[in-house]
């Protein structure tokens, strides 16, 4: 069997075009959604991510502003920057690019972001809303994964989803979103005993543990949907996921490639969250698709 490819690049393009239309309608009403991205220091990966976020905003007509701050900034100074962004009306979304330098406590900084501008969905209030299945802003990678799963045309309800990885950014929130879609969810992680046997039970397998090509074909139930969240470099510097793509393709029913799977959906969901925040902040409702 050769698995069907779940093309994140293509779906992201479609979603960005829908977001652009919605942003256009909002602009006709005199409202431009705005995103502020805070970048501390010059971590190479972070600089690249932030550039991609800026470009994506520009493409759909969202106003974006990058606040570049020196590595030496104090936690208190950074908190003042966040406070100022919380106050500014033209800014609907605030994203603090992680990781932060080690002298700054990330959760203290995140906690200072106004809940209604928290387009990463990292504040405790939004994480709590996710737990309770209330309306809120939720982490982008998990939202992108659910969108990709819906694109398979298969129902999530009743399926056994196994999530490998328990981070606050991916593993925990995607488990909750899957649960809210009525999947039966198993959360596995680095300390799980018998991981292979558990993974083989999965109708939907989400690999988000950050180990290059760890998931080989013997972890896969024939026909399963495999979502690869990993971004790793192999020994030749090539971008690879947590899944051994070529081998798993022979067993899985559907699979996301790396690159071109989950990655493009993450930034797309950031755009969607910024649009959503703007709509809520301005008490505007638009007809048509926002979050499926
Ligand atoms: N660094 C790596 N991924 C992310 C993300 O999704 N959001 C933020 N703010 N920083 C990141």
mmCIF file of C-alpha atoms and ligand atoms in Angstrom:
data_model
loop_
_atom_site.group_PDB
_atom_site.id
_atom_site.type_symbol
_atom_site.label_atom_id
_atom_site.label_comp_id
_atom_site.label_asym_id
_atom_site.label_seq_id
_atom_site.Cartn_x
_atom_site.Cartn_y
_atom_site.Cartn_z
ATOM 1 C CA UNK A 1 0.000 0.000 0.000
ATOM 2 C CA UNK A 2 1.162 3.540 -0.607
ATOM 3 C CA UNK A 3 -0.346 6.128 1.692
ATOM 4 C CA UNK A 4 -2.293 9.116 0.430
ATOM 5 C CA UNK A 5 -0.382 12.338 0.967
ATOM 6 C CA UNK A 6 -1.986 14.915 3.266
ATOM 7 C CA UNK A 7 -0.755 18.056 1.589
ATOM 8 C CA UNK A 8 -0.466 20.839 4.167
ATOM 9 C CA UNK A 9 1.006 23.267 1.698
ATOM 10 C CA UNK A 10 -2.046 23.030 -0.536
ATOM 11 C CA UNK A 11 -4.567 23.237 2.303
ATOM 12 C CA UNK A 12 -2.675 26.198 3.774
ATOM 13 C CA UNK A 13 -2.913 27.988 0.432
ATOM 14 C CA UNK A 14 -6.672 27.423 0.304
ATOM 15 C CA UNK A 15 -7.147 28.588 3.893
ATOM 16 C CA UNK A 16 -4.967 31.680 3.381
ATOM 17 C CA UNK A 17 -7.069 32.656 0.399
ATOM 18 C CA UNK A 18 -10.231 32.340 2.541
ATOM 19 C CA UNK A 19 -8.597 34.402 5.302
ATOM 20 C CA UNK A 20 -7.583 37.057 2.760
ATOM 21 C CA UNK A 21 -11.217 37.362 1.635
ATOM 22 C CA UNK A 22 -12.386 37.754 5.231
ATOM 23 C CA UNK A 23 -9.667 40.331 5.985
ATOM 24 C CA UNK A 24 -10.788 42.229 2.873
ATOM 25 C CA UNK A 25 -14.376 42.353 4.170
ATOM 26 C CA UNK A 26 -13.159 43.593 7.536
ATOM 27 C CA UNK A 27 -11.080 46.295 5.866
ATOM 28 C CA UNK A 28 -14.172 47.512 4.008
ATOM 29 C CA UNK A 29 -15.631 48.123 7.470
ATOM 30 C CA UNK A 30 -12.564 50.201 8.369
ATOM 31 C CA UNK A 31 -10.900 47.510 10.479
ATOM 32 C CA UNK A 32 -7.448 46.080 9.764
ATOM 33 C CA UNK A 33 -6.417 43.094 11.890
ATOM 34 C CA UNK A 34 -2.971 43.650 13.431
ATOM 35 C CA UNK A 35 -0.352 41.261 14.768
ATOM 36 C CA UNK A 36 2.666 42.185 16.894
ATOM 37 C CA UNK A 37 5.512 39.684 17.010
ATOM 38 C CA UNK A 38 8.073 40.146 19.775
ATOM 39 C CA UNK A 39 11.521 38.784 18.976
ATOM 40 C CA UNK A 40 14.178 38.808 21.696
ATOM 41 C CA UNK A 41 17.753 38.197 20.579
ATOM 42 C CA UNK A 42 18.899 36.685 17.294
ATOM 43 C CA UNK A 43 18.275 32.935 17.550
ATOM 44 C CA UNK A 44 18.583 31.847 13.920
ATOM 45 C CA UNK A 45 15.511 29.600 13.834
ATOM 46 C CA UNK A 46 13.421 32.281 15.562
ATOM 47 C CA UNK A 47 14.549 34.971 13.107
ATOM 48 C CA UNK A 48 13.516 32.694 10.214
ATOM 49 C CA UNK A 49 10.128 31.848 11.771
ATOM 50 C CA UNK A 50 9.389 35.500 12.467
ATOM 51 C CA UNK A 51 10.216 36.451 8.890
ATOM 52 C CA UNK A 52 7.788 33.778 7.623
ATOM 53 C CA UNK A 53 5.068 35.073 9.939
ATOM 54 C CA UNK A 54 5.581 38.665 8.706
ATOM 55 C CA UNK A 55 5.425 37.547 5.075
ATOM 56 C CA UNK A 56 2.285 35.475 5.669
ATOM 57 C CA UNK A 57 0.543 38.448 7.323
ATOM 58 C CA UNK A 58 1.461 40.671 4.414
ATOM 59 C CA UNK A 59 0.057 38.178 1.888
ATOM 60 C CA UNK A 60 -3.413 38.132 3.476
ATOM 61 C CA UNK A 61 -3.549 41.844 4.321
ATOM 62 C CA UNK A 62 -2.990 41.608 8.079
ATOM 63 C CA UNK A 63 -0.955 44.503 9.504
ATOM 64 C CA UNK A 64 2.151 43.180 11.216
ATOM 65 C CA UNK A 65 4.828 44.686 13.349
ATOM 66 C CA UNK A 66 7.984 42.981 14.584
ATOM 67 C CA UNK A 67 9.398 44.325 17.826
ATOM 68 C CA UNK A 68 13.067 43.340 17.888
ATOM 69 C CA UNK A 69 14.640 43.508 21.332
ATOM 70 C CA UNK A 70 18.193 42.852 22.483
ATOM 71 C CA UNK A 71 19.164 39.557 24.156
ATOM 72 C CA UNK A 72 20.114 41.600 27.254
ATOM 73 C CA UNK A 73 16.630 43.008 27.889
ATOM 74 C CA UNK A 74 15.412 42.368 31.438
ATOM 75 C CA UNK A 75 12.230 40.457 32.231
ATOM 76 C CA UNK A 76 10.692 43.617 33.680
ATOM 77 C CA UNK A 77 11.478 45.635 30.519
ATOM 78 C CA UNK A 78 9.954 42.908 28.365
ATOM 79 C CA UNK A 79 6.824 42.919 30.529
ATOM 80 C CA UNK A 80 6.540 46.682 29.926
ATOM 81 C CA UNK A 81 6.684 46.083 26.153
ATOM 82 C CA UNK A 82 3.852 43.528 26.471
ATOM 83 C CA UNK A 83 1.790 45.952 28.561
ATOM 84 C CA UNK A 84 2.160 48.629 25.894
ATOM 85 C CA UNK A 85 1.014 46.171 23.184
ATOM 86 C CA UNK A 86 -1.942 45.153 25.364
ATOM 87 C CA UNK A 87 -3.013 48.811 25.384
ATOM 88 C CA UNK A 88 -2.640 49.501 21.640
ATOM 89 C CA UNK A 89 -5.976 49.323 19.808
ATOM 90 C CA UNK A 90 -4.578 48.532 16.359
ATOM 91 C CA UNK A 91 -2.897 45.393 17.717
ATOM 92 C CA UNK A 92 -5.299 42.422 17.891
ATOM 93 C CA UNK A 93 -2.730 39.683 18.379
ATOM 94 C CA UNK A 94 0.520 39.445 20.338
ATOM 95 C CA UNK A 95 3.030 36.646 19.829
ATOM 96 C CA UNK A 96 6.236 36.369 21.825
ATOM 97 C CA UNK A 97 8.602 34.168 19.841
ATOM 98 C CA UNK A 98 10.008 31.328 21.953
ATOM 99 C CA UNK A 99 12.503 30.361 23.238
ATOM 100 C CA UNK A 100 13.389 33.420 25.336
ATOM 101 C CA UNK A 101 16.874 33.925 26.825
ATOM 102 C CA UNK A 102 17.382 31.860 29.978
ATOM 103 C CA UNK A 103 17.301 34.861 32.354
ATOM 104 C CA UNK A 104 13.670 35.510 31.382
ATOM 105 C CA UNK A 105 10.847 33.300 32.697
ATOM 106 C CA UNK A 106 8.729 32.384 29.667
ATOM 107 C CA UNK A 107 5.524 31.667 31.556
ATOM 108 C CA UNK A 108 5.736 34.984 33.431
ATOM 109 C CA UNK A 109 5.941 36.803 30.098
ATOM 110 C CA UNK A 110 3.161 34.761 28.487
ATOM 111 C CA UNK A 111 0.921 35.353 31.513
ATOM 112 C CA UNK A 112 1.161 39.103 30.900
ATOM 113 C CA UNK A 113 -0.335 38.899 27.381
ATOM 114 C CA UNK A 114 -3.984 40.020 27.314
ATOM 115 C CA UNK A 115 -6.084 36.859 26.932
ATOM 116 C CA UNK A 116 -8.038 38.313 23.997
ATOM 117 C CA UNK A 117 -4.761 39.041 22.142
ATOM 118 C CA UNK A 118 -3.108 35.694 22.901
ATOM 119 C CA UNK A 119 -3.007 34.361 19.315
ATOM 120 C CA UNK A 120 -0.607 31.555 20.309
ATOM 121 C CA UNK A 121 -3.189 30.263 22.804
ATOM 122 C CA UNK A 122 -0.487 29.868 25.432
ATOM 123 C CA UNK A 123 -2.000 31.815 28.351
ATOM 124 C CA UNK A 124 -3.453 29.773 31.212
ATOM 125 C CA UNK A 125 -6.917 31.229 30.543
ATOM 126 C CA UNK A 126 -6.958 30.106 26.911
ATOM 127 C CA UNK A 127 -5.472 26.721 27.845
ATOM 128 C CA UNK A 128 -8.256 26.442 30.452
ATOM 129 C CA UNK A 129 -10.908 27.362 27.896
ATOM 130 C CA UNK A 130 -9.549 24.625 25.659
ATOM 131 C CA UNK A 131 -9.823 22.135 28.517
ATOM 132 C CA UNK A 132 -13.414 23.197 29.128
ATOM 133 C CA UNK A 133 -14.286 23.227 25.401
ATOM 134 C CA UNK A 134 -15.237 26.901 25.560
ATOM 135 C CA UNK A 135 -14.596 29.531 22.880
ATOM 136 C CA UNK A 136 -11.052 30.878 22.965
ATOM 137 C CA UNK A 137 -7.776 31.210 21.107
ATOM 138 C CA UNK A 138 -6.020 27.849 20.845
ATOM 139 C CA UNK A 139 -2.475 26.802 19.874
ATOM 140 C CA UNK A 140 -1.817 26.962 16.136
ATOM 141 C CA UNK A 141 -0.149 23.613 15.401
ATOM 142 C CA UNK A 142 -2.979 21.594 17.021
ATOM 143 C CA UNK A 143 -5.597 23.650 15.124
ATOM 144 C CA UNK A 144 -3.732 22.944 11.889
ATOM 145 C CA UNK A 145 -3.656 19.224 12.653
ATOM 146 C CA UNK A 146 -7.432 19.072 13.168
ATOM 147 C CA UNK A 147 -7.977 20.957 9.906
ATOM 148 C CA UNK A 148 -5.711 18.473 8.075
ATOM 149 C CA UNK A 149 -7.558 15.513 9.626
ATOM 150 C CA UNK A 150 -10.927 16.909 8.531
ATOM 151 C CA UNK A 151 -9.511 17.248 5.020
ATOM 152 C CA UNK A 152 -9.122 13.445 4.798
ATOM 153 C CA UNK A 153 -12.922 13.254 4.666
ATOM 154 C CA UNK A 154 -12.843 10.643 7.421
ATOM 155 C CA UNK A 155 -14.685 11.238 10.656
ATOM 156 C CA UNK A 156 -12.562 11.731 13.784
ATOM 157 C CA UNK A 157 -15.432 10.661 16.070
ATOM 158 C CA UNK A 158 -14.998 7.219 17.575
ATOM 159 C CA UNK A 159 -11.469 6.748 16.265
ATOM 160 C CA UNK A 160 -8.585 5.824 18.531
ATOM 161 C CA UNK A 161 -6.064 8.682 18.408
ATOM 162 C CA UNK A 162 -2.630 8.152 19.919
ATOM 163 C CA UNK A 163 -0.627 11.319 20.559
ATOM 164 C CA UNK A 164 3.080 10.823 21.234
ATOM 165 C CA UNK A 165 4.489 13.862 23.053
ATOM 166 C CA UNK A 166 3.033 15.890 25.931
ATOM 167 C CA UNK A 167 4.216 19.464 25.345
ATOM 168 C CA UNK A 168 1.999 22.430 26.224
ATOM 169 C CA UNK A 169 2.312 23.668 22.623
ATOM 170 C CA UNK A 170 1.360 20.477 20.741
ATOM 171 C CA UNK A 171 0.821 17.212 22.647
ATOM 172 C CA UNK A 172 -1.572 18.364 25.368
ATOM 173 C CA UNK A 173 -3.687 20.767 23.282
ATOM 174 C CA UNK A 174 -4.009 18.432 20.268
ATOM 175 C CA UNK A 175 -5.138 15.653 22.635
ATOM 176 C CA UNK A 176 -7.898 17.912 23.943
ATOM 177 C CA UNK A 177 -8.982 19.044 20.468
ATOM 178 C CA UNK A 178 -9.164 15.392 19.368
ATOM 179 C CA UNK A 179 -11.190 14.550 22.474
ATOM 180 C CA UNK A 180 -13.606 17.396 21.667
ATOM 181 C CA UNK A 181 -13.969 15.864 18.196
ATOM 182 C CA UNK A 182 -15.042 12.664 20.002
ATOM 183 C CA UNK A 183 -11.908 10.625 19.413
ATOM 184 C CA UNK A 184 -10.767 8.143 22.066
ATOM 185 C CA UNK A 185 -7.405 9.624 22.993
ATOM 186 C CA UNK A 186 -4.270 8.006 24.383
ATOM 187 C CA UNK A 187 -1.456 10.337 25.445
ATOM 188 C CA UNK A 188 1.935 8.651 25.159
ATOM 189 C CA UNK A 189 5.381 10.123 25.854
ATOM 190 C CA UNK A 190 9.045 9.356 26.464
ATOM 191 C CA UNK A 191 8.294 7.344 29.629
ATOM 192 C CA UNK A 192 5.525 5.264 28.054
ATOM 193 C CA UNK A 193 6.163 1.521 28.365
ATOM 194 C CA UNK A 194 5.256 -0.496 25.263
ATOM 195 C CA UNK A 195 5.011 2.524 22.972
ATOM 196 C CA UNK A 196 5.137 0.459 19.799
ATOM 197 C CA UNK A 197 2.184 -1.714 20.809
ATOM 198 C CA UNK A 198 0.150 1.331 21.818
ATOM 199 C CA UNK A 199 0.985 3.178 18.587
ATOM 200 C CA UNK A 200 -0.118 0.128 16.586
ATOM 201 C CA UNK A 201 -3.602 0.527 18.066
ATOM 202 C CA UNK A 202 -3.952 4.017 16.599
ATOM 203 C CA UNK A 203 -6.385 4.890 13.823
ATOM 204 C CA UNK A 204 -4.862 8.383 14.053
ATOM 205 C CA UNK A 205 -1.239 8.691 15.152
ATOM 206 C CA UNK A 206 0.202 12.113 16.002
ATOM 207 C CA UNK A 207 3.991 12.044 16.337
ATOM 208 C CA UNK A 208 5.206 15.073 18.279
ATOM 209 C CA UNK A 209 8.122 13.945 20.392
ATOM 210 C CA UNK A 210 11.015 15.514 18.487
ATOM 211 C CA UNK A 211 13.073 12.425 17.608
ATOM 212 C CA UNK A 212 14.133 12.094 13.978
ATOM 213 C CA UNK A 213 12.521 9.139 12.146
ATOM 214 C CA UNK A 214 11.670 7.373 15.430
ATOM 215 C CA UNK A 215 8.322 6.094 14.139
ATOM 216 C CA UNK A 216 9.065 3.201 11.814
ATOM 217 C CA UNK A 217 6.543 1.043 9.925
ATOM 218 C CA UNK A 218 6.214 -1.410 12.830
ATOM 219 C CA UNK A 219 4.549 1.355 14.900
ATOM 220 C CA UNK A 220 1.718 1.699 12.387
ATOM 221 C CA UNK A 221 -1.659 0.007 12.104
ATOM 222 C CA UNK A 222 -2.334 -0.683 8.408
ATOM 223 C CA UNK A 223 -4.417 2.143 6.939
ATOM 224 C CA UNK A 224 -3.849 4.552 9.860
ATOM 225 C CA UNK A 225 -3.721 8.334 9.454
ATOM 226 C CA UNK A 226 -0.229 9.524 10.432
ATOM 227 C CA UNK A 227 0.436 13.156 11.372
ATOM 228 C CA UNK A 228 4.109 14.069 11.678
ATOM 229 C CA UNK A 229 4.780 17.194 13.745
ATOM 230 C CA UNK A 230 8.554 16.690 13.944
ATOM 231 C CA UNK A 231 11.065 19.134 12.517
ATOM 232 C CA UNK A 232 14.543 17.599 12.795
ATOM 233 C CA UNK A 233 17.743 17.600 10.775
ATOM 234 C CA UNK A 234 19.229 14.239 9.830
ATOM 235 C CA UNK A 235 22.980 13.502 9.636
ATOM 236 C CA UNK A 236 23.117 15.167 6.178
ATOM 237 C CA UNK A 237 21.325 18.301 7.355
ATOM 238 C CA UNK A 238 18.112 17.303 5.570
ATOM 239 C CA UNK A 239 14.793 18.274 7.170
ATOM 240 C CA UNK A 240 13.057 15.148 8.491
ATOM 241 C CA UNK A 241 10.081 14.452 10.737
ATOM 242 C CA UNK A 242 9.578 12.146 13.712
ATOM 243 C CA UNK A 243 8.271 9.564 11.235
ATOM 244 C CA UNK A 244 10.344 7.421 8.874
ATOM 245 C CA UNK A 245 8.329 8.678 5.902
ATOM 246 C CA UNK A 246 9.340 6.230 3.151
ATOM 247 C CA UNK A 247 8.848 3.125 5.301
ATOM 248 C CA UNK A 248 5.610 4.303 6.938
ATOM 249 C CA UNK A 249 4.124 5.229 3.537
ATOM 250 C CA UNK A 250 3.949 1.509 2.787
ATOM 251 C CA UNK A 251 1.650 0.824 5.758
ATOM 252 C CA UNK A 252 -0.305 4.018 6.548
ATOM 253 C CA UNK A 253 -3.511 5.110 4.798
ATOM 254 C CA UNK A 254 -2.733 8.854 4.905
ATOM 255 C CA UNK A 255 0.416 10.681 5.939
ATOM 256 C CA UNK A 256 1.704 14.247 6.218
ATOM 257 C CA UNK A 257 5.098 14.917 4.613
ATOM 258 C CA UNK A 258 7.925 16.937 6.216
ATOM 259 C CA UNK A 259 8.305 19.598 4.965
ATOM 260 C CA UNK A 260 4.921 20.532 3.479
ATOM 261 C CA UNK A 261 2.592 18.904 6.018
ATOM 262 C CA UNK A 262 1.866 20.365 9.438
ATOM 263 C CA UNK A 263 4.382 23.252 9.122
ATOM 264 C CA UNK A 264 2.506 25.449 6.618
ATOM 265 C CA UNK A 265 -0.722 24.940 8.573
ATOM 266 C CA UNK A 266 0.775 26.330 11.790
ATOM 267 C CA UNK A 267 1.387 29.822 10.391
ATOM 268 C CA UNK A 268 -1.983 29.692 8.630
ATOM 269 C CA UNK A 269 -3.697 29.099 11.970
ATOM 270 C CA UNK A 270 -1.794 32.067 13.415
ATOM 271 C CA UNK A 271 -3.372 34.209 10.679
ATOM 272 C CA UNK A 272 -6.757 32.669 11.450
ATOM 273 C CA UNK A 273 -6.357 33.350 15.181
ATOM 274 C CA UNK A 274 -5.361 36.960 14.478
ATOM 275 C CA UNK A 275 -8.448 37.415 12.286
ATOM 276 C CA UNK A 276 -10.577 35.740 14.963
ATOM 277 C CA UNK A 277 -9.132 37.974 17.701
ATOM 278 C CA UNK A 278 -9.836 41.047 15.572
ATOM 279 C CA UNK A 279 -13.442 39.983 14.961
ATOM 280 C CA UNK A 280 -14.010 39.354 18.660
ATOM 281 C CA UNK A 281 -12.206 42.531 19.732
ATOM 282 C CA UNK A 282 -14.377 44.600 17.377
ATOM 283 C CA UNK A 283 -17.582 42.638 18.051
ATOM 284 C CA UNK A 284 -17.948 41.838 14.357
ATOM 285 C CA UNK A 285 -19.379 38.669 12.851
ATOM 286 C CA UNK A 286 -18.687 37.756 9.224
ATOM 287 C CA UNK A 287 -20.536 35.141 7.205
ATOM 288 C CA UNK A 288 -18.479 32.206 5.986
ATOM 289 C CA UNK A 289 -15.742 30.001 7.242
ATOM 290 C CA UNK A 290 -13.451 31.010 10.093
ATOM 291 C CA UNK A 291 -12.607 27.822 11.931
ATOM 292 C CA UNK A 292 -14.596 25.130 10.190
HETATM 293 N N1 LIG B 1 8.709 28.815 18.866
HETATM 294 C C1 LIG B 1 8.527 27.643 18.220
HETATM 295 N N2 LIG B 1 7.219 27.443 17.946
HETATM 296 C C2 LIG B 1 6.564 28.511 18.434
HETATM 297 C C3 LIG B 1 5.188 28.887 18.452
HETATM 298 O O1 LIG B 1 4.291 28.185 17.970
HETATM 299 N N3 LIG B 1 4.908 30.076 19.035
HETATM 300 C C4 LIG B 1 5.874 30.842 19.585
HETATM 301 N N4 LIG B 1 5.498 31.986 20.149
HETATM 302 N N5 LIG B 1 7.146 30.539 19.587
HETATM 303 C C5 LIG B 1 7.488 29.369 19.006
#
